[in-house]
XYZ file of C-alpha atoms in Angstrom:
117
model
C -16.906 6.350 -10.342
C -13.862 7.739 -8.560
C -10.299 6.750 -9.491
C -8.197 7.027 -6.346
C -4.613 6.063 -5.556
C -3.691 5.777 -1.898
C 0.058 5.927 -1.315
C 1.081 4.829 2.172
C 4.388 6.202 3.445
C 3.676 5.790 7.174
C 4.894 3.152 9.594
C 2.683 1.351 12.086
C 4.275 3.258 14.948
C 2.743 6.206 16.783
C 0.198 8.210 14.805
C 1.106 6.272 11.657
C -0.846 3.329 13.039
C -4.161 5.194 12.939
C -3.275 6.838 9.605
C -2.733 3.450 7.975
C -5.868 2.039 9.590
C -7.962 4.925 8.215
C -6.333 4.646 4.777
C -7.225 0.957 4.615
C -10.765 1.682 5.847
C -11.081 4.318 3.102
C -9.844 1.826 0.502
C -12.414 -0.655 1.776
C -15.172 1.981 1.571
C -14.183 2.889 -1.991
C -14.100 -0.756 -3.083
C -17.527 -1.418 -1.583
C -18.935 1.592 -3.446
C -17.533 0.222 -6.715
C -14.860 2.886 -7.091
C -11.496 2.198 -8.715
C -8.900 2.328 -5.935
C -5.261 1.301 -5.821
C -2.994 1.158 -2.787
C 0.777 1.549 -3.020
C 3.170 1.076 -0.102
C 6.196 3.338 -0.528
C 9.037 4.566 1.675
C 8.565 3.470 5.286
C 5.177 2.140 4.216
C 7.013 -0.848 2.743
C 7.807 -1.926 6.297
C 4.140 -1.516 7.229
C 3.101 -3.731 4.298
C 5.429 -6.493 5.502
C 3.915 -6.307 8.990
C 0.302 -6.157 7.780
C 0.872 -9.246 5.619
C 1.610 -11.309 8.738
C -1.458 -13.322 9.832
C -0.804 -12.492 13.500
C -1.061 -8.722 12.939
C -4.272 -7.276 14.372
C -5.054 -5.421 11.104
C -4.281 -8.413 8.878
C -7.974 -9.089 8.200
C -8.538 -5.549 6.960
C -5.342 -5.739 4.907
C -6.538 -8.975 3.297
C -9.896 -7.388 2.520
C -8.247 -4.577 0.538
C -5.489 -6.762 -0.894
C -7.107 -6.922 -4.351
C -6.598 -3.135 -4.499
C -2.931 -3.310 -3.470
C -0.908 -2.255 -6.510
C 2.309 -3.214 -4.761
C 5.313 -2.186 -2.714
C 8.248 -0.047 -3.813
C 11.065 -2.523 -4.455
C 13.858 -0.076 -3.637
C 12.200 0.877 -0.350
C 11.511 -2.747 0.609
C 15.239 -3.418 0.198
C 16.171 -0.242 2.052
C 13.919 -1.083 5.013
C 15.102 -4.714 5.094
C 11.718 -6.277 4.340
C 12.203 -7.486 0.756
C 12.135 -11.166 1.756
C 8.916 -10.670 3.753
C 7.245 -8.824 0.868
C 8.215 -11.572 -1.573
C 7.074 -14.305 0.842
C 3.711 -12.551 1.182
C 3.332 -12.531 -2.599
C 2.971 -8.762 -2.815
C 3.990 -7.203 -6.142
C 7.272 -5.288 -6.162
C 7.115 -2.018 -8.075
C 10.191 -0.936 -10.024
C 8.689 1.226 -12.769
C 10.616 4.417 -11.865
C 14.307 3.529 -11.734
C 13.688 0.806 -9.168
C 11.057 2.794 -7.264
C 7.274 2.814 -7.532
C 6.185 5.343 -10.156
C 3.693 7.909 -8.935
C 3.411 9.470 -12.380
C 1.962 6.197 -13.636
C -0.926 6.771 -11.244
C -1.564 10.181 -12.796
C -1.383 8.603 -16.251
C -4.215 6.306 -15.134
C -6.284 9.391 -14.270
C -6.123 8.784 -10.536
C -6.329 11.307 -7.735
C -3.361 10.639 -5.438
C -3.822 10.712 -1.675
C -0.730 10.244 0.497
C -0.744 8.912 4.042
Protein backbone atom coordinates (compact mmCIF):
# COMPACT_ATOMS: atom_id res chain seq x y z
CA UNK A 1 0.00 0.00 0.00
CA UNK A 2 1.22 3.48 -0.87
CA UNK A 3 1.05 6.40 1.58
CA UNK A 4 0.69 9.57 -0.48
CA UNK A 5 0.05 13.19 0.47
CA UNK A 6 -1.15 15.48 -2.29
CA UNK A 7 -0.66 19.15 -1.46
CA UNK A 8 -2.57 21.49 -3.77
CA UNK A 9 -1.17 25.01 -4.09
CA UNK A 10 -2.74 25.83 -7.48
CA UNK A 11 -5.77 27.94 -8.30
CA UNK A 12 -8.50 26.92 -10.71
CA UNK A 13 -7.30 29.49 -13.23
CA UNK A 14 -5.24 28.76 -16.34
CA UNK A 15 -3.12 25.62 -16.20
CA UNK A 16 -3.93 25.24 -12.50
CA UNK A 17 -7.39 24.03 -13.48
CA UNK A 18 -6.05 20.92 -15.22
CA UNK A 19 -3.41 20.39 -12.51
CA UNK A 20 -6.07 20.29 -9.80
CA UNK A 21 -8.31 18.07 -11.92
CA UNK A 22 -5.46 15.56 -12.42
CA UNK A 23 -4.51 15.71 -8.73
CA UNK A 24 -8.08 14.87 -7.74
CA UNK A 25 -8.24 12.10 -10.36
CA UNK A 26 -5.00 10.69 -8.92
CA UNK A 27 -6.44 10.83 -5.40
CA UNK A 28 -9.51 9.01 -6.67
CA UNK A 29 -7.33 6.36 -8.36
CA UNK A 30 -5.31 5.85 -5.17
CA UNK A 31 -8.44 5.54 -3.02
CA UNK A 32 -9.97 3.00 -5.39
CA UNK A 33 -6.78 0.93 -5.25
CA UNK A 34 -6.94 0.94 -1.44
CA UNK A 35 -3.94 3.21 -0.97
CA UNK A 36 -3.66 5.67 1.91
CA UNK A 37 -3.98 9.15 0.40
CA UNK A 38 -4.48 12.55 1.98
CA UNK A 39 -5.18 15.83 0.22
CA UNK A 40 -4.22 19.20 1.69
CA UNK A 41 -5.18 22.56 0.19
CA UNK A 42 -2.49 25.14 0.96
CA UNK A 43 -1.57 28.60 -0.31
CA UNK A 44 -3.72 29.61 -3.28
CA UNK A 45 -5.14 26.09 -3.18
CA UNK A 46 -7.29 27.24 -0.26
CA UNK A 47 -9.23 29.39 -2.72
CA UNK A 48 -9.61 26.38 -5.02
CA UNK A 49 -11.01 24.30 -2.14
CA UNK A 50 -13.65 26.95 -1.45
CA UNK A 51 -14.69 26.93 -5.11
CA UNK A 52 -14.70 23.14 -5.44
CA UNK A 53 -16.92 22.85 -2.36
CA UNK A 54 -19.68 24.79 -4.15
CA UNK A 55 -22.32 22.43 -5.60
CA UNK A 56 -22.50 24.47 -8.82
CA UNK A 57 -18.80 23.96 -9.63
CA UNK A 58 -18.29 21.55 -12.53
CA UNK A 59 -15.70 19.52 -10.56
CA UNK A 60 -17.79 19.39 -7.38
CA UNK A 61 -18.74 15.74 -7.94
CA UNK A 62 -15.11 14.68 -8.19
CA UNK A 63 -14.25 16.81 -5.16
CA UNK A 64 -17.02 15.12 -3.17
CA UNK A 65 -15.76 11.71 -4.24
CA UNK A 66 -12.29 12.40 -2.80
CA UNK A 67 -13.57 14.40 0.17
CA UNK A 68 -12.95 11.55 2.64
CA UNK A 69 -9.25 11.91 1.75
CA UNK A 70 -9.21 15.68 2.26
CA UNK A 71 -7.05 16.33 5.33
CA UNK A 72 -8.02 19.99 5.30
CA UNK A 73 -7.22 23.54 4.30
CA UNK A 74 -4.47 25.77 5.66
CA UNK A 75 -6.24 28.14 8.06
CA UNK A 76 -3.78 31.00 7.60
CA UNK A 77 -4.05 30.76 3.81
CA UNK A 78 -7.86 30.55 3.87
CA UNK A 79 -7.86 33.82 5.83
CA UNK A 80 -5.25 35.37 3.54
CA UNK A 81 -7.22 34.48 0.39
CA UNK A 82 -10.52 35.65 1.92
CA UNK A 83 -12.25 32.27 1.82
CA UNK A 84 -12.29 31.31 5.52
CA UNK A 85 -16.08 31.69 5.79
CA UNK A 86 -16.63 29.52 2.70
CA UNK A 87 -14.28 26.82 4.01
CA UNK A 88 -16.04 26.79 7.37
CA UNK A 89 -19.49 26.73 5.72
CA UNK A 90 -18.39 23.75 3.62
CA UNK A 91 -17.33 21.91 6.77
CA UNK A 92 -13.75 21.44 5.62
CA UNK A 93 -11.17 21.04 8.40
CA UNK A 94 -8.90 24.02 9.02
CA UNK A 95 -5.27 23.08 9.59
CA UNK A 96 -3.26 25.12 12.08
CA UNK A 97 -0.62 22.62 13.23
CA UNK A 98 2.41 24.71 12.14
CA UNK A 99 2.04 28.16 13.67
CA UNK A 100 -1.37 28.64 12.07
CA UNK A 101 -0.40 26.95 8.80
CA UNK A 102 -0.82 23.37 7.63
CA UNK A 103 2.18 21.30 8.71
CA UNK A 104 3.91 19.46 5.90
CA UNK A 105 6.35 17.82 8.31
CA UNK A 106 3.41 16.03 9.91
CA UNK A 107 2.86 14.32 6.57
CA UNK A 108 6.45 13.07 6.60
CA UNK A 109 5.98 11.89 10.18
CA UNK A 110 3.09 9.77 8.89
CA UNK A 111 5.48 8.16 6.39
CA UNK A 112 3.85 9.80 3.39
CA UNK A 113 5.41 10.68 0.06
CA UNK A 114 4.52 14.32 -0.63
CA UNK A 115 3.44 15.38 -4.11
CA UNK A 116 2.80 19.09 -4.71
CA UNK A 117 0.51 20.49 -7.38
